Short mmCIF file of C-alpha atoms and ligand atoms in Angstrom, two decimals:
data_model
loop_
_atom_site.label_atom_id
_atom_site.label_comp_id
_atom_site.label_asym_id
_atom_site.label_seq_id
_atom_site.Cartn_x
_atom_site.Cartn_y
_atom_site.Cartn_z
CA MET A 1081 27.33 -8.00 -5.25
CA SER A 1082 28.35 -8.33 -8.85
CA GLY A 1083 29.25 -6.36 -11.93
CA ASN A 1084 28.78 -7.98 -15.30
CA LYS A 1085 32.19 -7.37 -16.94
CA ASP A 1086 32.73 -7.92 -20.66
CA THR A 1087 36.24 -9.44 -20.91
CA THR A 1088 36.47 -9.77 -24.74
CA ARG A 1089 39.62 -7.97 -25.87
CA THR A 1090 40.62 -6.76 -29.32
CA ASP A 1091 43.53 -4.32 -29.00
CA GLY A 1092 44.43 -5.06 -25.42
CA MET A 1093 41.63 -2.89 -24.10
CA PRO A 1094 38.39 -4.34 -22.78
CA ALA A 1095 35.76 -4.19 -25.52
CA ALA A 1096 33.29 -1.41 -24.90
CA ALA A 1097 30.23 -3.16 -23.49
CA ASP A 1098 26.82 -1.76 -24.34
CA VAL A 1099 25.64 -2.59 -20.90
CA TYR A 1100 27.44 -3.07 -17.65
CA ASP A 1101 25.03 -4.48 -15.08
CA GLN A 1102 25.61 -2.87 -11.76
CA ARG A 1103 24.20 -4.67 -8.73
CA PHE A 1104 24.79 -4.40 -5.03
CA SER A 1105 22.80 -4.37 -1.88
CA VAL A 1106 23.15 -2.36 1.27
CA GLU A 1107 22.12 -3.74 4.61
CA PHE A 1108 20.20 -1.54 7.01
CA ASP A 1109 19.67 -2.16 10.67
CA TYR A 1110 18.33 -0.09 13.51
CA PRO A 1111 17.11 -0.91 16.98
CA VAL A 1112 13.66 0.10 18.26
CA HIS A 1113 13.71 0.42 22.05
CA PHE A 1114 10.69 0.53 24.36
CA THR A 1115 11.35 2.39 27.57
CA ARG A 1116 10.35 5.14 30.00
CA GLY A 1117 12.25 8.19 31.24
CA VAL A 1118 14.70 8.45 28.34
CA PHE A 1119 16.21 11.73 29.62
CA SER A 1120 16.25 10.72 33.27
CA PRO A 1121 19.79 10.98 34.69
CA ARG A 1122 19.62 7.29 35.64
CA SER A 1123 18.95 6.05 32.09
CA ASP A 1124 21.99 5.28 29.97
CA LEU A 1125 19.87 4.03 27.03
CA LEU A 1126 20.31 7.10 24.81
CA GLU A 1127 24.04 7.10 25.46
CA ARG A 1128 24.27 3.42 24.48
CA VAL A 1129 22.20 4.10 21.39
CA LEU A 1130 24.51 6.91 20.26
CA ASN A 1131 27.53 4.68 20.89
CA ARG A 1132 26.05 1.83 18.89
CA ARG A 1133 28.65 2.07 16.16
CA GLY A 1134 31.52 2.65 18.58
CA GLY A 1135 34.21 5.16 17.69
CA ASP A 1136 36.15 7.20 20.18
CA ARG A 1137 35.11 10.66 19.18
CA ILE A 1138 32.82 12.81 21.29
CA HIS A 1139 29.40 12.55 19.62
CA LYS A 1140 27.96 15.82 18.37
CA VAL A 1141 24.20 15.91 18.87
CA MET A 1142 21.38 18.33 18.16
CA VAL A 1143 18.03 17.82 19.89
CA TYR A 1144 14.78 19.05 18.33
CA VAL A 1145 11.55 19.02 20.35
CA ASP A 1146 7.96 19.24 19.04
CA ASN A 1147 6.27 22.37 20.40
CA GLY A 1148 3.32 20.25 21.61
CA VAL A 1149 5.76 18.31 23.81
CA ALA A 1150 7.59 21.44 24.92
CA GLN A 1151 4.30 23.00 26.00
CA ALA A 1152 2.85 19.91 27.67
CA SER A 1153 6.13 18.90 29.39
CA PRO A 1154 8.23 22.07 29.68
CA GLY A 1155 10.87 20.14 31.64
CA THR A 1156 11.86 18.16 28.52
CA LEU A 1157 14.29 20.77 27.18
CA ASP A 1158 16.16 21.10 30.48
CA ALA A 1159 16.17 17.35 31.01
CA ALA A 1160 17.73 16.85 27.57
CA ARG A 1161 20.30 19.57 28.21
CA ASP A 1162 21.21 18.10 31.62
CA TYR A 1163 21.45 14.61 30.14
CA PHE A 1164 24.14 15.72 27.73
CA SER A 1165 26.00 18.05 30.07
CA SER A 1166 26.40 15.23 32.60
CA ARG A 1167 28.06 13.15 29.86
CA ALA A 1168 30.19 15.89 28.34
CA ASP A 1169 33.25 13.63 28.07
CA ARG A 1170 31.34 11.38 25.60
CA MET A 1171 28.74 13.56 23.88
CA THR A 1172 28.12 17.22 23.34
CA LEU A 1173 25.18 19.30 22.18
CA ALA A 1174 25.83 21.32 19.03
CA GLY A 1175 23.41 23.95 20.36
CA SER A 1176 20.58 24.36 22.86
CA PRO A 1177 17.67 21.98 22.22
CA GLN A 1178 15.42 23.66 19.71
CA VAL A 1179 11.63 23.71 19.62
CA LEU A 1180 10.04 23.00 16.22
CA PRO A 1181 6.40 23.33 15.18
CA GLY A 1182 4.33 20.19 15.72
CA GLY A 1183 1.15 18.95 14.08
CA GLU A 1184 0.38 18.73 10.38
CA ALA A 1185 1.38 22.40 9.86
CA ALA A 1186 4.98 21.35 10.60
CA LYS A 1187 5.15 19.48 7.29
CA ASP A 1188 3.21 21.97 5.19
CA GLY A 1189 5.68 22.87 2.43
CA TRP A 1190 9.38 23.62 2.47
CA GLU A 1191 9.57 26.42 5.02
CA ASN A 1192 10.32 24.36 8.14
CA VAL A 1193 12.49 21.87 6.24
CA ARG A 1194 14.60 24.70 4.82
CA ARG A 1195 14.91 26.42 8.20
CA VAL A 1196 16.03 23.22 9.91
CA MET A 1197 18.55 22.41 7.15
CA THR A 1198 20.03 25.91 7.30
CA GLY A 1199 20.30 25.60 11.08
CA MET A 1200 22.13 22.27 10.74
CA GLY A 1201 24.59 23.94 8.36
CA ASP A 1202 25.15 26.83 10.79
CA LEU A 1203 25.82 24.31 13.57
CA ARG A 1204 28.42 22.58 11.38
CA MET A 1205 26.70 19.19 11.68
CA ASP A 1206 28.66 16.53 9.79
CA ARG A 1207 27.60 13.15 8.39
CA HIS A 1208 28.35 11.42 11.69
CA SER A 1209 26.57 13.98 13.84
CA PHE A 1210 23.32 12.94 15.49
CA VAL A 1211 19.92 14.52 15.17
CA VAL A 1212 17.58 13.54 18.00
CA GLY A 1213 13.92 14.29 17.21
CA VAL A 1214 11.40 14.26 20.05
CA GLY A 1215 7.88 14.62 18.71
CA GLY A 1216 4.83 13.45 16.85
CA GLY A 1217 4.70 11.87 13.40
CA SER A 1218 4.34 15.21 11.60
CA MET A 1219 7.34 16.88 13.15
CA LEU A 1220 9.39 13.68 12.77
CA ASP A 1221 8.39 13.40 9.09
CA MET A 1222 9.58 16.96 8.47
CA LEU A 1223 12.75 16.64 10.57
CA GLY A 1224 13.51 13.25 8.97
CA LEU A 1225 13.26 14.79 5.52
CA ALA A 1226 15.65 17.62 6.44
CA THR A 1227 18.04 15.16 8.11
CA SER A 1228 18.05 12.86 5.08
CA LEU A 1229 18.99 15.74 2.77
CA VAL A 1230 21.77 17.50 4.70
CA HIS A 1231 25.10 15.98 3.63
CA ARG A 1232 22.90 13.29 1.99
CA GLY A 1233 21.91 12.01 5.41
CA LEU A 1234 22.86 12.57 9.05
CA ARG A 1235 22.18 10.05 11.80
CA LEU A 1236 18.61 10.37 13.03
CA VAL A 1237 17.43 9.09 16.39
CA ARG A 1238 13.64 9.31 16.60
CA ILE A 1239 11.94 9.62 19.97
CA PRO A 1240 8.27 9.49 18.93
CA THR A 1241 5.86 11.05 21.41
CA THR A 1242 2.38 10.17 20.12
CA VAL A 1243 0.72 6.77 20.01
CA LEU A 1244 0.59 6.94 16.22
CA ALA A 1245 4.26 7.83 15.92
CA GLN A 1246 5.34 5.15 18.42
CA CYS A 1247 3.40 2.36 16.73
CA ASP A 1248 3.72 3.41 13.09
CA ALA A 1249 5.07 6.71 11.74
CA GLY A 1250 8.17 6.88 13.90
CA VAL A 1251 9.41 3.31 13.57
CA GLY A 1252 9.57 3.01 9.77
CA VAL A 1253 11.78 4.18 6.95
CA LYS A 1254 9.79 7.06 5.45
CA ASN A 1255 9.59 10.77 6.00
CA GLY A 1256 8.04 13.57 4.05
CA MET A 1257 6.07 16.74 3.75
CA ASP A 1258 2.83 17.90 2.17
CA ALA A 1259 2.97 19.91 -1.06
CA HIS A 1260 1.12 20.38 -4.33
CA GLY A 1261 -2.20 19.82 -2.51
CA MET A 1262 -1.16 16.29 -1.55
CA LYS A 1263 -0.10 14.57 1.64
CA ASN A 1264 3.50 13.37 1.54
CA PHE A 1265 4.03 14.61 -2.03
CA ILE A 1266 7.71 15.19 -1.20
CA GLY A 1267 9.73 12.71 0.82
CA THR A 1268 12.59 10.27 1.01
CA PHE A 1269 13.20 6.75 2.27
CA ALA A 1270 15.78 7.01 5.01
CA PRO A 1271 16.01 4.42 7.79
CA PRO A 1272 16.75 6.00 11.17
CA PHE A 1273 19.88 5.32 13.24
CA ALA A 1274 17.64 4.20 16.10
CA VAL A 1275 14.16 4.65 17.55
CA ILE A 1276 13.31 5.05 21.22
CA ASP A 1277 9.62 4.72 22.17
CA ASP A 1278 9.32 6.35 25.59
CA PHE A 1279 5.81 5.64 26.95
CA ASP A 1280 6.05 8.45 29.53
CA PHE A 1281 5.49 11.03 26.80
CA LEU A 1282 2.01 9.68 26.08
CA ARG A 1283 0.48 10.96 29.35
CA THR A 1284 0.10 14.50 28.04
CA LEU A 1285 -1.60 13.60 24.75
CA SER A 1286 -5.04 14.97 23.94
CA GLN A 1287 -7.74 12.28 23.79
CA CYS A 1288 -7.78 12.69 19.99
CA ASP A 1289 -4.05 11.88 19.75
CA TRP A 1290 -4.30 9.15 22.40
CA VAL A 1291 -6.80 7.11 20.36
CA GLY A 1292 -5.74 8.28 16.88
CA GLY A 1293 -2.79 5.91 16.68
CA VAL A 1294 -4.97 2.96 17.59
CA ALA A 1295 -6.51 3.23 14.10
CA GLU A 1296 -3.12 2.18 12.69
CA ALA A 1297 -3.16 -0.79 15.06
CA PHE A 1298 -6.59 -1.82 13.73
CA LYS A 1299 -5.19 -1.37 10.22
CA VAL A 1300 -2.44 -3.97 10.65
CA ALA A 1301 -4.54 -6.24 12.88
CA VAL A 1302 -7.41 -6.54 10.39
CA ILE A 1303 -5.15 -7.56 7.49
CA LYS A 1304 -2.35 -9.37 9.33
CA ASP A 1305 -3.15 -10.57 12.83
CA ALA A 1306 -6.56 -11.90 13.87
CA ALA A 1307 -5.47 -12.45 17.49
CA PHE A 1308 -4.30 -8.84 17.79
CA PHE A 1309 -7.61 -7.72 16.27
CA GLY A 1310 -9.45 -9.72 18.94
CA PHE A 1311 -7.30 -8.09 21.63
CA LEU A 1312 -8.04 -4.58 20.32
CA CYS A 1313 -11.80 -5.25 20.24
CA GLU A 1314 -11.78 -6.75 23.75
CA GLN A 1315 -9.73 -3.92 25.19
CA ALA A 1316 -11.48 -1.07 23.33
CA LEU A 1317 -13.00 0.51 26.42
CA ARG A 1318 -9.75 0.25 28.40
CA ILE A 1319 -7.91 1.85 25.50
CA ARG A 1320 -10.44 4.67 25.39
CA SER A 1321 -10.17 5.25 29.15
CA ARG A 1322 -6.38 5.59 28.90
CA ASP A 1323 -5.22 2.33 30.41
CA GLU A 1324 -1.43 2.71 30.02
CA ALA A 1325 -0.60 -0.98 30.36
CA VAL A 1326 -3.00 -1.91 27.57
CA MET A 1327 -1.72 0.91 25.36
CA GLU A 1328 1.86 -0.27 25.86
CA LYS A 1329 0.85 -3.71 24.55
CA VAL A 1330 -0.95 -2.16 21.59
CA ILE A 1331 2.07 -0.05 20.66
CA ARG A 1332 4.61 -2.86 21.02
CA ARG A 1333 2.59 -5.29 18.89
CA CYS A 1334 1.68 -2.72 16.24
CA ALA A 1335 5.28 -1.46 15.96
CA VAL A 1336 6.60 -5.01 15.59
CA ILE A 1337 4.04 -5.85 12.88
CA HIS A 1338 5.17 -2.73 10.98
CA LEU A 1339 8.85 -3.59 11.44
CA ASP A 1340 8.29 -7.19 10.35
CA HIS A 1341 6.47 -6.00 7.27
CA ILE A 1342 9.24 -3.55 6.33
CA ARG A 1343 11.92 -6.21 6.85
CA GLY A 1344 10.11 -9.28 5.56
CA GLY A 1345 7.64 -7.89 3.04
CA GLY A 1346 10.22 -7.85 0.26
CA ASP A 1347 9.83 -4.18 -0.62
CA PRO A 1348 11.04 -1.89 2.19
CA PHE A 1349 11.46 1.10 -0.13
CA GLU A 1350 8.17 0.51 -1.93
CA PHE A 1351 9.44 0.04 -5.48
CA GLY A 1352 6.44 -2.11 -6.36
CA SER A 1353 2.78 -1.11 -6.31
CA ALA A 1354 1.42 -3.27 -3.49
CA ARG A 1355 1.08 -1.24 -0.30
CA PRO A 1356 -0.66 -3.29 2.39
CA LEU A 1357 0.24 -0.85 5.15
CA ASP A 1358 -1.81 1.71 3.25
CA PHE A 1359 -5.03 -0.23 3.87
CA GLY A 1360 -7.70 2.43 4.38
CA HIS A 1361 -5.34 5.22 3.34
CA TRP A 1362 -6.49 6.11 -0.19
CA SER A 1363 -9.50 7.83 1.38
CA SER A 1364 -7.89 8.88 4.66
CA HIS A 1365 -5.30 11.07 2.95
CA ARG A 1366 -8.10 12.69 0.95
CA ILE A 1367 -10.25 13.18 4.07
CA GLU A 1368 -7.38 14.96 5.81
CA CYS A 1369 -6.94 17.34 2.87
CA MET A 1370 -10.70 17.85 2.30
CA SER A 1371 -11.23 18.68 5.96
CA ARG A 1372 -8.16 20.94 5.92
CA HIS A 1373 -6.72 18.71 8.66
CA ARG A 1374 -9.70 19.21 10.99
CA VAL A 1375 -9.82 15.41 10.83
CA ALA A 1376 -6.42 14.18 12.09
CA HIS A 1377 -4.51 11.33 10.45
CA GLY A 1378 -5.56 8.59 12.89
CA GLN A 1379 -9.25 9.56 12.82
CA ALA A 1380 -9.15 9.75 9.00
CA VAL A 1381 -7.57 6.28 8.91
CA ALA A 1382 -10.39 4.93 11.12
CA ILE A 1383 -12.95 6.26 8.63
CA GLY A 1384 -10.90 4.86 5.73
CA LEU A 1385 -10.78 1.43 7.38
CA ALA A 1386 -14.54 1.43 7.95
CA LEU A 1387 -15.17 2.48 4.34
CA ASP A 1388 -12.90 -0.15 2.79
CA SER A 1389 -14.16 -2.82 5.20
CA HIS A 1390 -17.75 -2.11 4.19
CA TYR A 1391 -16.67 -2.26 0.55
CA ALA A 1392 -14.95 -5.62 1.27
CA MET A 1393 -18.16 -6.85 2.88
CA GLN A 1394 -20.13 -5.95 -0.26
CA MET A 1395 -17.58 -7.95 -2.25
CA LYS A 1396 -18.11 -10.86 0.17
CA LEU A 1397 -14.45 -10.72 1.24
CA ILE A 1398 -15.50 -10.41 4.88
CA THR A 1399 -18.76 -11.30 6.58
CA ASN A 1400 -21.33 -8.89 7.99
CA ALA A 1401 -20.25 -10.03 11.45
CA ASP A 1402 -16.60 -9.19 10.66
CA PHE A 1403 -17.62 -5.73 9.51
CA ASP A 1404 -19.71 -5.18 12.65
CA ARG A 1405 -16.75 -6.18 14.82
CA ILE A 1406 -14.45 -3.75 13.01
CA VAL A 1407 -16.89 -0.87 13.48
CA ALA A 1408 -17.61 -1.82 17.10
CA GLY A 1409 -13.87 -2.01 17.82
CA LEU A 1410 -13.10 1.36 16.25
CA THR A 1411 -16.04 3.20 17.81
CA GLY A 1412 -15.47 1.43 21.14
CA CYS A 1413 -12.06 3.09 21.26
CA GLY A 1414 -13.66 6.43 20.47
CA LEU A 1415 -12.65 6.54 16.80
CA PRO A 1416 -15.01 7.87 14.12
CA VAL A 1417 -16.32 5.96 11.11
CA TRP A 1418 -17.88 8.97 9.40
CA ASP A 1419 -17.27 12.66 8.72
CA SER A 1420 -19.51 15.15 6.94
CA CYS A 1421 -16.77 16.01 4.41
CA LEU A 1422 -17.33 12.57 2.85
CA GLU A 1423 -20.51 13.95 1.30
CA GLU A 1424 -18.78 16.76 -0.60
CA ARG A 1425 -19.48 16.70 -4.33
CA THR A 1426 -18.21 18.57 -7.39
CA PRO A 1427 -20.73 20.81 -9.25
CA ASP A 1428 -21.41 17.88 -11.60
CA GLY A 1429 -22.31 15.61 -8.66
CA ARG A 1430 -19.13 13.53 -8.39
CA LEU A 1431 -17.83 12.65 -4.93
CA VAL A 1432 -14.72 14.75 -4.20
CA LEU A 1433 -13.43 11.83 -2.14
CA LEU A 1434 -12.90 9.82 -5.33
CA ASP A 1435 -9.98 12.10 -6.29
CA GLY A 1436 -8.19 10.20 -3.54
CA LEU A 1437 -8.20 7.05 -5.68
CA GLU A 1438 -6.52 8.85 -8.59
CA GLN A 1439 -3.96 10.49 -6.28
CA PHE A 1440 -3.24 7.14 -4.67
CA ARG A 1441 -2.74 5.55 -8.10
CA GLU A 1442 -0.23 8.28 -9.04
CA HIS A 1443 1.57 7.86 -5.73
CA LEU A 1444 1.90 4.10 -6.35
CA GLY A 1445 3.30 4.60 -9.82
CA GLY A 1446 0.53 3.92 -12.28
CA GLN A 1447 -1.44 0.85 -11.30
CA LEU A 1448 -4.06 1.16 -8.58
CA ASN A 1449 -3.49 -1.32 -5.80
CA VAL A 1450 -5.94 -1.16 -2.94
CA THR A 1451 -5.54 -3.59 -0.06
CA LEU A 1452 -8.78 -5.00 1.33
CA PRO A 1453 -9.33 -7.47 4.17
CA ALA A 1454 -10.10 -11.02 3.05
CA GLY A 1455 -11.34 -12.49 6.30
CA ILE A 1456 -9.95 -11.08 9.54
CA GLY A 1457 -6.15 -11.40 9.64
CA SER A 1458 -5.54 -11.66 5.91
CA LYS A 1459 -5.79 -9.44 2.86
CA CYS A 1460 -6.07 -9.21 -0.90
CA GLU A 1461 -5.37 -6.57 -3.53
CA VAL A 1462 -7.87 -5.06 -5.95
CA HIS A 1463 -6.96 -2.91 -8.93
CA ASP A 1464 -10.08 -0.86 -9.30
CA MET A 1465 -12.84 0.32 -7.04
CA ASP A 1466 -16.46 0.47 -8.14
CA THR A 1467 -17.93 3.95 -7.64
CA GLY A 1468 -21.43 2.58 -7.07
CA LEU A 1469 -20.21 0.30 -4.29
CA ILE A 1470 -18.27 3.18 -2.70
CA GLU A 1471 -21.47 5.30 -2.76
CA ARG A 1472 -23.33 2.45 -1.02
CA SER A 1473 -20.61 2.07 1.58
CA LEU A 1474 -20.74 5.80 2.31
CA ALA A 1475 -24.52 5.69 2.68
CA ALA A 1476 -24.16 2.80 5.15
CA LEU A 1477 -21.50 4.60 7.19
CA ARG A 1478 -23.66 7.74 7.32
CA THR A 1479 -26.50 5.71 8.87
CA LEU A 1480 -24.11 4.09 11.33
CA SER A 1481 -22.92 7.47 12.53
N1 NAD B 920 6.48 8.38 7.88
C1 NAD B 920 5.54 7.46 7.99
O1 NAD B 920 5.77 6.27 7.67
C2 NAD B 920 4.17 7.83 8.50
C3 NAD B 920 3.25 6.83 8.82
C4 NAD B 920 2.02 7.20 9.36
C5 NAD B 920 1.73 8.54 9.54
N2 NAD B 920 2.64 9.50 9.19
C6 NAD B 920 2.33 10.93 9.38
O2 NAD B 920 2.29 11.23 10.76
C7 NAD B 920 1.49 12.40 10.92
C8 NAD B 920 0.58 12.25 12.12
O3 NAD B 920 1.38 12.11 13.26
P1 NAD B 920 0.77 12.06 14.73
O4 NAD B 920 -0.50 11.33 14.73
O5 NAD B 920 1.87 11.61 15.58
O6 NAD B 920 0.33 13.54 15.03
P2 NAD B 920 1.13 14.91 15.01
O7 NAD B 920 2.58 14.72 14.88
O8 NAD B 920 0.46 15.76 13.97
O9 NAD B 920 0.86 15.48 16.48
C9 NAD B 920 -0.45 15.82 16.89
C10 NAD B 920 -0.38 16.90 17.96
O10 NAD B 920 0.15 16.37 19.18
C11 NAD B 920 1.20 17.22 19.66
N3 NAD B 920 2.04 16.34 20.46
C12 NAD B 920 3.00 15.47 20.05
N4 NAD B 920 3.44 14.75 21.09
C13 NAD B 920 2.77 15.19 22.20
C14 NAD B 920 2.79 14.81 23.56
N5 NAD B 920 3.56 13.81 24.01
N6 NAD B 920 1.98 15.47 24.43
C15 NAD B 920 1.16 16.45 23.97
N7 NAD B 920 1.09 16.85 22.69
C16 NAD B 920 1.89 16.20 21.80
C17 NAD B 920 1.78 17.84 18.43
O11 NAD B 920 2.44 19.06 18.71
C18 NAD B 920 0.52 18.07 17.59
O12 NAD B 920 -0.11 19.25 17.99
C19 NAD B 920 0.74 12.60 9.62
O13 NAD B 920 1.28 13.68 8.92
C20 NAD B 920 0.99 11.31 8.86
O14 NAD B 920 0.99 11.49 7.47
C21 NAD B 920 3.85 9.16 8.69
ZN1 ZN B 921 -1.28 6.10 8.49
#
């Protein structure tokens, strides 16, 4: 840490400097646990997590549960309540666990964020109080945004309950909501206090949400880890048929690749324009919006990966065989590589999908930076995308479907 002080004196006072360079860094750290039965009376993991920074006060905690989880596992609310009441000498609930909307609608505009923030104020949550969020990526994005704003940031413990949230959305440093016709138009960077991936929650997922998150695993495998890509392709049918042991491996590896990238990639808060973890996402975000969220995030990402991989094949960045493996892997897991909304055109014949490129450029800060695979397990960046090649890739994907 340093401050560039101008020590020249004239009348005994420091000379007024025209610039005083301020520089400091702040270290962030948070554990990501992999477990089962987080609210079981026998597990002391959550208690240890809340005690991570020590202190002898009784921790004040508010638990928020995704309505999809509350419906699929109605016992969750009571289990959470019992967990805290049996530890009342060390931690206390600020109020009864509250159910929040889940799914993309949860992060549609300010309404839920505002309601949650007002509730936190009514409960007198302070900067050292804990918010425990149990839910999918959408609900956690919305809750994380609210939590990062109240008192400029409360302590958030994420307990992600979908495959996608456990391997990607829930383990990182971003949150947000949709507004202005765009995914994640509003959001903040706010590392969590801790993350607890509890695999037991996954049993109640719909098939769509079970395989959806695997698209994010393909995303990181294709550009960062050839061995993991091989594993995903080999295990595709087991993944599809809900083999829990295989899914655990997929989630652990994918989460660690994300965490390593955030820590070691040199740009955890995305100040620059390169965004490798957004491989396949310029189109997927557009597909979600164009389909009015009929196509869920994971499925849209699978289509986006197939599209950009075909494009990369046309540019000779990957071979035809690589492309075939990517498509076989995705479809083997039950993920799509095509949706009819891709064909939508404006009255003057332009693909509506292409708006996604412009929106992505704005989101990055001016320069377009699209990550493409360059061989399996590595990547490169391109700064513009050729419309003719995109049209050809779409035509190829349509035939494949
Ligand atoms: N912050 C990030 O870094 C980041 C990264 C990737 C994706 N995301 C966001 O995550 C969102 C997608 O999240 P998602 O794929 O987890 O889906 P989701 O949160 O939209 O949940 C999908 C559905 O599953 C339900 N659900 C959740 N857990 C359940 C369970 N255990 N059993 C039964 N039903 C359950 C939800 O109520 C919802 O209806 C998108 O909005 C995406 O933009 C954020
Ligand atoms: Zn994603």
